[in-house]
Amino acid sequence: MQLTITKSDILKPKPDDSNLGFGSIFTDHMFNMDYNPENGWHNPRIEPYAPIEMDPATAVLHYGQAVFEGLKAYKTDSGAVRFFRPKDNFRRLNRSSRMLCIPEFDEEFVFDVMKQLIALEKDWIPGAPETSLYIRPTIIATDHFLGVRASYTYRFFVILSPVGAYYSEGFNPVKIWVTKNHVRAVRGGIGEAKTAGNYAASLYAGEEANKNGYTQVLWLDGVHQKYIEEVGSMNIFFVIEDELVTPMLNGSILPGITRDSVITMAKKWDVRVSERQISIDELIDAHESGKLQEIFGTGTAAVISPVGEMKYGDRVITIGGGKVGPMANRLYQVITDIQYGRTEDAMGWIEEV
Ligand SMILES: *Cc1c(COP(=O)(O)O)cnc(C)c1O
């Protein structure tokens, strides 16, 4: 496949690195590629960032057949540009695609194109501490048809957004709300896929949490409403005595790359790590007996998100005195040090552009 590159005549002014926020500024160019049954994936092109014109009957608008990824390009002090485990994101995108009946793409090809897009937009990668260029690969169903079936045609696109720290409060503990009324996903559904519908399903509980003064929702399993699954759109970890516990991948949990990095790193440090079922009752008991030391979420956007307070029914518990715990802090430091090239990448997680 031959990539075409069309450069934009007008370049946008670059934002101030110190005040970027998350996901509202986009660069000058994007990647687009189309799929139809006759040609497969075809017409890959880097072109000026532009709206996508759509027929109102376009399938994705009605039935949500869409998958996406989120990864980042980081700039080191010496100005080098690098990614953190990017191939895992493209592998997961194809895995999500399979679950949503979307045709797979050539991972090597798309990764190579993304590197070319990043190289073209390198001046958009911010240099201030904890900033990065967020990369959003997305695939949407584009048939103009109101019947319910998998689309025959698709659009693959990649957009880029310079971002600051995910949480405006910085690396500080957040307050989480355990929802008893809503579930995010169930086994046999599409909880394991990074797809638009899972986010749509999470909004109501998210609003409820926000209205009550909480930042994120802690999701319990969809069958028993008992076992802990995820927090917001992050995976979740607990430090209980000397054990690092995270819910096992059971079919309704998104297999996070940060989750895997945390598990790998903790094992390397000889921390006892368990991927297992953990119920909300076990968690409350661990808190009452003084064994629950830390809770934190993991994901690309925030890396590590410590939890300082949790509300379950009418109980409010404070974790680690509402402060960032040593495990969360150590993991955050080491992972971001690898990402920003402040320490050696002994794990082979970094890909240079
Ligand atoms: C993306 C995502 C995560 C985190 O995955 P990372 O690969 O670590 O960014 C966790 N849960 C959900 C529901 C997600 O969509």
Coordinates of C-alpha atoms and ligand atoms in Angstrom, one line a residue:
M1 CA 0.0 0.0 0.0
Q2 CA 1.3 3.4 -1.0
L3 CA 0.9 6.2 1.6
T4 CA 0.0 9.6 0.3
I5 CA 1.0 12.7 2.2
T6 CA -0.8 16.0 1.7
K7 CA 0.5 18.8 3.8
S8 CA -1.6 21.6 5.2
D9 CA -1.1 25.1 3.7
I10 CA -2.0 26.8 7.0
L11 CA -0.5 25.7 10.2
K12 CA -2.3 26.4 13.5
P13 CA -0.6 28.3 16.3
K14 CA 0.9 25.9 18.9
P15 CA -0.5 26.1 22.4
D16 CA 1.3 27.0 25.5
D17 CA 2.9 23.9 27.0
S18 CA 2.1 24.8 30.6
N19 CA -1.7 24.9 30.2
L20 CA -2.7 22.1 27.8
G21 CA -5.5 20.3 29.6
F22 CA -6.6 17.0 28.0
G23 CA -8.0 16.3 24.6
S24 CA -9.3 19.6 23.3
I25 CA -6.4 20.7 21.0
F26 CA -5.6 18.9 17.8
T27 CA -2.6 19.0 15.5
D28 CA -2.5 20.1 11.8
H29 CA -2.6 16.6 10.2
M30 CA -4.4 13.3 10.6
F31 CA -4.2 9.8 9.1
N32 CA -7.1 8.3 7.2
M33 CA -7.6 4.9 5.5
D34 CA -10.7 3.3 4.1
Y35 CA -12.1 -0.3 4.0
N36 CA -14.5 -1.9 1.6
P37 CA -14.9 -5.6 0.8
E38 CA -13.5 -5.2 -2.8
N39 CA -10.2 -3.5 -1.9
G40 CA -9.8 -4.3 1.8
W41 CA -8.0 -1.5 3.7
H42 CA -6.9 1.0 1.1
N43 CA -6.0 4.6 0.3
P44 CA -3.9 5.3 3.4
R45 CA -3.2 9.0 3.6
I46 CA -1.8 11.7 5.9
E47 CA -3.7 14.9 5.2
P48 CA -4.8 18.1 6.9
Y49 CA -6.9 17.6 10.1
A50 CA -10.5 18.0 8.9
P51 CA -14.1 17.1 9.8
I52 CA -15.5 13.8 8.5
E53 CA -18.6 14.4 6.5
M54 CA -21.2 11.7 7.1
D55 CA -24.5 10.7 5.8
P56 CA -27.0 10.8 8.7
A57 CA -27.7 7.1 8.2
T58 CA -24.0 6.2 8.8
A59 CA -23.9 2.9 10.8
V60 CA -21.6 4.1 13.6
L61 CA -24.0 6.9 14.5
H62 CA -26.8 4.5 15.2
Y63 CA -25.3 1.2 16.4
G64 CA -21.9 2.3 17.8
Q65 CA -19.7 -0.1 15.8
A66 CA -16.5 1.7 16.7
V67 CA -13.2 0.8 18.4
F68 CA -10.3 3.0 19.5
E69 CA -7.0 3.2 21.2
G70 CA -5.1 5.7 23.4
L71 CA -1.3 6.0 23.5
K72 CA 1.2 8.7 23.8
A73 CA 4.4 10.1 22.2
Y74 CA 6.8 11.4 24.8
K75 CA 9.7 13.9 24.3
T76 CA 12.9 13.3 26.3
D77 CA 15.1 16.0 27.7
S78 CA 17.4 15.5 24.7
G79 CA 14.5 16.0 22.3
A80 CA 14.1 12.4 21.2
V81 CA 10.6 11.2 20.6
R82 CA 9.4 7.8 21.8
F83 CA 6.4 5.6 22.5
F84 CA 5.6 3.2 25.4
R85 CA 4.7 -0.3 24.3
P86 CA 2.9 1.0 21.1
K87 CA 2.7 -2.4 19.4
D88 CA 0.5 -3.6 22.3
N89 CA -2.0 -0.9 21.4
F90 CA -2.3 -1.9 17.8
R91 CA -2.5 -5.5 18.7
R92 CA -5.3 -4.6 21.1
L93 CA -7.1 -2.5 18.5
N94 CA -7.2 -5.5 16.2
R95 CA -8.5 -7.6 19.1
S96 CA -11.2 -5.1 19.8
S97 CA -12.0 -5.0 16.1
R98 CA -12.5 -8.8 16.0
M99 CA -15.0 -8.5 18.9
L100 CA -17.0 -5.8 17.0
C101 CA -16.9 -7.6 13.6
I102 CA -14.5 -5.0 12.2
P103 CA -11.9 -6.2 9.6
E104 CA -8.4 -6.4 10.9
F105 CA -5.6 -4.2 9.6
D106 CA -1.8 -4.7 9.1
E107 CA -0.3 -3.7 12.5
E108 CA 3.2 -3.1 11.1
F109 CA 1.9 -0.9 8.4
V110 CA -0.2 1.3 10.6
F111 CA 2.5 1.6 13.2
D112 CA 4.9 2.7 10.5
V113 CA 2.4 5.3 9.2
M114 CA 1.8 6.5 12.7
K115 CA 5.6 7.1 13.2
Q116 CA 5.5 9.2 9.9
L117 CA 2.6 11.2 11.2
I118 CA 4.3 11.9 14.5
A119 CA 7.5 12.8 12.7
L120 CA 5.5 15.3 10.6
E121 CA 3.9 16.7 13.8
K122 CA 7.0 16.6 16.0
D123 CA 6.8 20.3 16.8
W124 CA 3.4 19.6 18.4
I125 CA 4.9 17.3 21.1
P126 CA 5.1 19.4 24.2
G127 CA 8.2 19.5 26.3
A128 CA 7.0 20.6 29.7
P129 CA 7.1 18.0 32.5
E130 CA 4.4 15.3 32.4
T131 CA 3.1 16.5 29.0
S132 CA 2.9 14.3 25.9
L133 CA 1.2 14.0 22.5
Y134 CA -1.9 11.8 22.9
I135 CA -2.6 9.5 20.0
R136 CA -6.1 8.4 19.2
P137 CA -6.4 5.7 16.5
T138 CA -10.1 5.0 15.8
I139 CA -12.1 2.8 13.4
I140 CA -15.8 3.5 12.6
A141 CA -18.5 1.7 10.6
T142 CA -19.4 3.9 7.5
D143 CA -22.2 2.0 5.7
H144 CA -25.2 4.2 5.0
F145 CA -27.8 1.7 6.2
L146 CA -30.3 1.5 9.1
G147 CA -30.5 -2.3 9.2
V148 CA -28.7 -4.0 12.1
R149 CA -25.7 -5.9 10.8
A150 CA -21.9 -5.4 10.7
S151 CA -21.0 -2.7 8.3
Y152 CA -19.3 -3.5 5.0
T153 CA -17.3 -0.3 4.9
Y154 CA -15.1 1.4 7.5
R155 CA -12.9 4.4 8.1
F156 CA -9.6 4.2 10.1
F157 CA -8.3 7.5 11.4
V158 CA -5.6 8.7 13.8
I159 CA -5.7 12.1 15.4
L160 CA -3.2 13.7 17.8
S161 CA -3.7 16.0 20.8
P162 CA -1.0 17.7 22.9
V163 CA -1.9 17.0 26.5
G164 CA -0.9 18.1 30.0
A165 CA -1.4 16.1 33.2
Y166 CA -4.7 14.1 33.0
Y167 CA -6.0 15.2 36.4
S168 CA -6.1 18.9 36.9
E169 CA -5.3 18.4 40.5
G170 CA -2.1 16.7 39.5
F171 CA -0.7 13.5 41.1
N172 CA -3.1 13.6 44.0
P173 CA -5.5 11.0 45.4
V174 CA -9.0 11.0 43.9
K175 CA -12.3 10.1 45.5
I176 CA -14.2 7.1 44.1
W177 CA -17.9 6.2 44.2
V178 CA -18.9 2.5 44.3
T179 CA -22.0 2.3 42.2
K180 CA -24.7 -0.2 43.3
N181 CA -27.2 0.6 40.6
H182 CA -25.1 0.3 37.4
V183 CA -22.7 -2.1 35.7
R184 CA -20.2 -1.3 33.0
A185 CA -20.0 -4.7 31.2
V186 CA -20.7 -8.4 31.7
R187 CA -18.7 -11.4 30.7
G188 CA -19.8 -12.5 27.2
G189 CA -20.3 -8.8 26.3
I190 CA -17.8 -6.4 25.0
G191 CA -16.2 -5.2 28.3
E192 CA -12.8 -6.5 27.0
A193 CA -13.0 -4.4 23.9
K194 CA -12.0 -0.7 23.8
T195 CA -15.2 0.4 22.1
A196 CA -17.5 3.4 22.2
G197 CA -20.5 1.6 23.7
N198 CA -18.7 0.8 27.0
Y199 CA -18.1 4.4 27.5
A200 CA -21.7 5.3 26.7
A201 CA -22.8 2.7 29.3
S202 CA -20.5 4.3 31.9
L203 CA -21.8 7.9 31.7
Y204 CA -24.9 7.8 33.9
A205 CA -23.0 6.4 36.9
G206 CA -20.2 8.8 36.2
E207 CA -22.6 11.8 36.4
E208 CA -24.1 10.4 39.6
A209 CA -20.6 10.1 41.1
N210 CA -19.7 13.7 40.1
K211 CA -23.0 15.1 41.5
N212 CA -22.1 13.5 44.8
G213 CA -18.6 15.0 44.7
Y214 CA -16.7 11.9 43.5
T215 CA -14.3 11.8 40.5
Q216 CA -14.5 8.2 39.4
V217 CA -16.9 5.2 39.6
L218 CA -15.8 1.9 41.1
W219 CA -17.5 -0.8 39.0
L220 CA -18.7 -4.1 40.5
D221 CA -19.3 -7.2 38.4
G222 CA -22.5 -7.4 36.3
V223 CA -23.7 -10.7 37.7
H224 CA -23.3 -10.6 41.5
Q225 CA -22.7 -6.9 41.9
K226 CA -20.0 -8.0 44.3
Y227 CA -16.6 -8.4 42.7
I228 CA -14.5 -5.4 41.8
E229 CA -13.8 -4.8 38.1
E230 CA -12.4 -1.4 37.2
V231 CA -12.4 2.2 38.3
G232 CA -13.7 4.7 35.8
S233 CA -11.9 3.8 32.6
M234 CA -8.9 2.5 34.4
N235 CA -7.8 -0.9 35.9
I236 CA -7.6 -1.0 39.7
F237 CA -5.1 -2.2 42.2
F238 CA -5.1 -2.7 46.0
V239 CA -2.2 -3.0 48.4
I240 CA -3.5 -5.4 51.1
E241 CA -0.8 -6.1 53.7
D242 CA 2.2 -7.1 51.5
E243 CA 0.1 -8.2 48.5
L244 CA -0.6 -6.3 45.4
V245 CA -4.1 -7.4 44.2
T246 CA -5.9 -6.7 41.0
P247 CA -9.0 -8.3 39.5
M248 CA -8.1 -11.1 37.1
L249 CA -9.0 -10.6 33.4
N250 CA -12.4 -12.3 33.4
G251 CA -13.9 -11.3 30.1
S252 CA -15.6 -8.1 31.3
I253 CA -12.4 -6.1 32.2
L254 CA -10.3 -4.2 29.7
P255 CA -6.8 -5.7 29.5
G256 CA -4.8 -2.5 30.2
I257 CA -1.2 -2.1 29.1
T258 CA -0.5 0.0 32.2
R259 CA -2.0 -2.8 34.2
D260 CA 0.4 -5.3 32.6
S261 CA 3.3 -2.9 33.1
V262 CA 2.5 -2.5 36.8
I263 CA 2.2 -6.3 37.4
T264 CA 5.5 -6.9 35.5
M265 CA 7.3 -4.2 37.4
A266 CA 6.0 -5.2 40.9
K267 CA 7.0 -8.8 40.2
K268 CA 10.5 -7.6 39.3
W269 CA 10.6 -5.9 42.7
D270 CA 9.6 -9.2 44.3
V271 CA 6.3 -7.9 45.4
R272 CA 3.7 -10.6 45.8
V273 CA 1.1 -9.9 43.0
S274 CA -2.3 -11.7 42.8
E275 CA -4.6 -11.5 39.8
R276 CA -7.8 -12.8 41.4
Q277 CA -11.4 -12.1 42.3
I278 CA -11.7 -9.6 45.0
S279 CA -15.1 -8.6 46.5
I280 CA -16.1 -5.3 47.8
D281 CA -16.8 -7.0 51.2
E282 CA -13.2 -8.3 51.3
L283 CA -12.0 -4.8 50.6
I284 CA -14.1 -3.3 53.4
D285 CA -13.0 -6.0 55.8
A286 CA -9.4 -5.3 54.8
H287 CA -9.9 -1.7 55.6
E288 CA -11.5 -2.4 58.9
S289 CA -8.7 -4.7 60.0
G290 CA -6.2 -2.1 59.0
K291 CA -4.7 -4.2 56.2
L292 CA -5.8 -2.1 53.2
Q293 CA -2.9 0.3 52.5
E294 CA -3.5 1.6 49.0
I295 CA -5.9 1.8 46.2
F296 CA -4.9 3.1 42.7
G297 CA -6.1 3.1 39.2
T298 CA -3.9 2.5 36.1
G299 CA -4.3 3.7 32.5
T300 CA -2.3 5.5 29.8
A301 CA -3.9 8.9 30.4
A302 CA -3.1 9.1 34.1
V303 CA -0.5 6.3 34.4
I304 CA -1.3 5.8 38.1
S305 CA -4.2 7.4 39.8
P306 CA -4.1 7.1 43.6
V307 CA -7.4 6.8 45.5
G308 CA -7.8 8.6 48.8
E309 CA -11.4 8.1 49.6
M310 CA -14.1 5.6 48.7
K311 CA -17.9 5.7 49.2
Y312 CA -19.9 2.4 49.3
G313 CA -23.5 2.8 50.3
D314 CA -23.5 5.1 53.3
R315 CA -19.9 4.2 54.3
V316 CA -17.0 6.5 53.5
I317 CA -13.5 5.2 54.0
T318 CA -10.3 7.0 53.8
I319 CA -7.3 5.1 52.3
G320 CA -3.7 5.9 53.5
G321 CA -4.8 9.0 55.3
G322 CA -5.9 10.4 51.9
K323 CA -2.3 10.6 50.8
V324 CA -0.4 9.0 47.9
G325 CA 0.9 5.6 49.0
P326 CA 4.5 4.4 48.6
M327 CA 3.6 1.7 46.0
A328 CA 1.6 4.1 43.8
N329 CA 4.4 6.7 44.1
R330 CA 7.2 4.2 43.2
L331 CA 5.3 2.8 40.3
Y332 CA 4.4 6.3 39.0
Q333 CA 8.0 7.4 39.2
V334 CA 9.5 4.4 37.6
I335 CA 7.0 4.2 34.7
T336 CA 7.1 7.9 33.9
D337 CA 11.0 7.8 34.2
I338 CA 11.0 5.1 31.6
Q339 CA 8.5 6.9 29.4
Y340 CA 10.5 10.2 29.5
G341 CA 13.9 8.6 29.2
R342 CA 15.0 9.6 32.7
T343 CA 16.0 6.1 33.4
E344 CA 17.2 3.1 31.4
D345 CA 14.5 1.0 29.8
A346 CA 15.5 -2.4 31.1
M347 CA 12.1 -3.9 30.1
G348 CA 12.3 -3.1 26.3
W349 CA 9.1 -1.1 26.5
I350 CA 10.3 1.9 24.5
E351 CA 10.2 2.4 20.8
E352 CA 11.9 5.4 19.3
V353 CA 10.4 7.2 16.4
Ligands
LIG1 C1 -8.2 2.0 28.0 C2 -8.8 1.5 29.2 C3 -8.0 1.1 30.3 C4 -6.6 1.3 30.5 O1 -5.8 0.7 29.5 P1 -4.3 1.2 29.2 O2 -3.8 0.3 28.1 O3 -3.5 1.0 30.5 O4 -4.4 2.6 28.8 C5 -8.7 0.5 31.4 N1 -10.1 0.3 31.4 C6 -10.8 0.7 30.3 C7 -12.3 0.5 30.4 C8 -10.2 1.3 29.2 O5 -11.0 1.7 28.2

